[in-house]
Amino acid sequence: MATIKEIAALAGVSRGTVDRVLNNRGSVNPATAQKVTEIAKALHYRPNKAGIVLAAQKKNLKLGVILFLADNPFFADVLEGVQEKAADLACYRCTVILKQIPIDVEAQLDAIDDLMRKEVNGIALAPCNDERIRARINDLYEQNIPVVTLNTDIENSKRLAYVGSHYTVSGATAAGLMRLMTSGSVQIGVITGSSDILCHTQRIAGFIDALKPDSARMHILSVVETNDDERESYEQTLRLLKEQPTINALFFAAGGVYGGCRAISSLGLGKKLCVIAFDKADTTEQFLKDGVLSAVICQQPHIQGQKPLDLLFTYLTSGELPESEYYYTTAEIRILENIRETTIL
């Protein structure tokens, strides 16, 4: 295994410089830092685990997490993953500070500022897709505060990595399910969360693109936004189905599934529509039993809560960059017959 001394000799720098680069401590010339990093990678350098533990305990790291405070049970599962990882990191004297906010750019900027006042070393963030958020992430990068995005990404930013669903694929998966579960002319209504959230627009884009080969029989009549709010989803779904009585299929591209399914039931349309949604929740099984939902696609929320903190902690303690820029969770298709989770031995 390569040592810091060997890397320093090959790079023509001091061991102290190598230590600063590999452990993300202090300022090093970017060209020198890149050279050291490339040599360490070529030599398959792995920091001493005991040293990492000791270094982490001395640093008393603080990590911030910003999640949407949406009326969406999915985020309760993400939060559970965050809390589980936070408990693990507490053993290393690493503190996790959680902020839950509405889907709002100003609220997100305020949350970032508050975390910075608390002197966090890194942030895991479900970002609004807005230029001000992108600029803020880039500012944090310049301040050596790494950001890992989760659940939804933001393009052209200097975030460290993204953890979450591959949304164009999950949207295409929903389209494939709808194609398999329907016949004849299909008139589709799309219920989404917010056009300000990249993952929602990517899901719909994937859904639309996958429907193109069947465009002669499958048509999207309307797209409505609900901000992941159950009450708004109920009202918007009810209005949509009343105003567009030819709709015989619905695609819930975001949260608000419970409210939307209640609207379907109130109109007596259970078992009469093909309805594809996302995420397993306490109510999902009952809606599947009632025939209101046809299928749901799950996206491993616990991993979305845990993995970003793991990536930040590893980077801040060892200087080790993530192996990948994208950590995609699995799109798991659930129907009535397999909605209950089982343990695989």
PDB file of C-alpha atoms in Angstrom, residues 1-25 28 32 35-37 39-41 43-52 55 317-320:
ATOM      1  CA  MET A   1       0.000   0.000   0.000  1.00  0.00           C
ATOM      2  CA  ALA A   2       1.311   3.460  -0.917  1.00  0.00           C
ATOM      3  CA  THR A   3       2.388   5.836   1.834  1.00  0.00           C
ATOM      4  CA  ILE A   4       2.270   9.613   2.127  1.00  0.00           C
ATOM      5  CA  LYS A   5       6.075   9.613   1.970  1.00  0.00           C
ATOM      6  CA  GLU A   6       6.069   7.779  -1.389  1.00  0.00           C
ATOM      7  CA  ILE A   7       3.419  10.093  -2.843  1.00  0.00           C
ATOM      8  CA  ALA A   8       5.401  13.147  -1.678  1.00  0.00           C
ATOM      9  CA  ALA A   9       8.570  11.831  -3.346  1.00  0.00           C
ATOM     10  CA  LEU A  10       6.836  11.210  -6.660  1.00  0.00           C
ATOM     11  CA  ALA A  11       5.048  14.570  -6.585  1.00  0.00           C
ATOM     12  CA  GLY A  12       8.187  16.463  -5.537  1.00  0.00           C
ATOM     13  CA  VAL A  13       6.451  18.085  -2.562  1.00  0.00           C
ATOM     14  CA  SER A  14       6.631  17.788   1.200  1.00  0.00           C
ATOM     15  CA  ARG A  15       4.744  15.199   3.212  1.00  0.00           C
ATOM     16  CA  GLY A  16       2.890  18.075   4.851  1.00  0.00           C
ATOM     17  CA  THR A  17       1.590  19.209   1.453  1.00  0.00           C
ATOM     18  CA  VAL A  18       0.412  15.683   0.640  1.00  0.00           C
ATOM     19  CA  ASP A  19      -1.287  15.469   4.021  1.00  0.00           C
ATOM     20  CA  ARG A  20      -3.099  18.777   3.405  1.00  0.00           C
ATOM     21  CA  VAL A  21      -4.307  17.617  -0.020  1.00  0.00           C
ATOM     22  CA  LEU A  22      -5.420  14.138   1.036  1.00  0.00           C
ATOM     23  CA  ASN A  23      -7.091  15.358   4.215  1.00  0.00           C
ATOM     24  CA  ASN A  24      -8.546  18.554   2.760  1.00  0.00           C
ATOM     25  CA  ARG A  25      -6.647  20.724   5.258  1.00  0.00           C
ATOM     26  CA  VAL A  28      -2.630  24.147  -1.651  1.00  0.00           C
ATOM     27  CA  THR A  32      -0.149  20.741  -7.047  1.00  0.00           C
ATOM     28  CA  LYS A  35      -0.956  16.209  -9.181  1.00  0.00           C
ATOM     29  CA  VAL A  36      -0.952  14.753  -5.654  1.00  0.00           C
ATOM     30  CA  THR A  37      -4.500  13.465  -6.046  1.00  0.00           C
ATOM     31  CA  ILE A  39      -0.606  10.081  -7.962  1.00  0.00           C
ATOM     32  CA  ALA A  40      -2.503   8.898  -4.881  1.00  0.00           C
ATOM     33  CA  LYS A  41      -5.249   7.479  -7.107  1.00  0.00           C
ATOM     34  CA  LEU A  43      -1.065   4.136  -6.399  1.00  0.00           C
ATOM     35  CA  HIS A  44      -4.449   3.109  -4.935  1.00  0.00           C
ATOM     36  CA  TYR A  45      -3.690   5.028  -1.761  1.00  0.00           C
ATOM     37  CA  ARG A  46      -6.044   4.277   1.126  1.00  0.00           C
ATOM     38  CA  PRO A  47      -5.779   6.266   4.361  1.00  0.00           C
ATOM     39  CA  ASN A  48      -5.243   4.420   7.625  1.00  0.00           C
ATOM     40  CA  LYS A  49      -8.644   3.718   9.161  1.00  0.00           C
ATOM     41  CA  ALA A  50      -7.454   4.269  12.701  1.00  0.00           C
ATOM     42  CA  GLY A  51      -5.991   7.576  11.606  1.00  0.00           C
ATOM     43  CA  ILE A  52      -9.299   8.577  10.045  1.00  0.00           C
ATOM     44  CA  ALA A  55      -8.657  12.748  12.842  1.00  0.00           C
ATOM     45  CA  THR A 317     -11.852  13.099   7.015  1.00  0.00           C
ATOM     46  CA  SER A 318      -9.715  11.473   4.313  1.00  0.00           C
ATOM     47  CA  GLY A 319      -9.827  13.859   1.369  1.00  0.00           C
ATOM     48  CA  GLU A 320     -11.120  10.928  -0.669  1.00  0.00           C
TER      49      GLU A 320
END
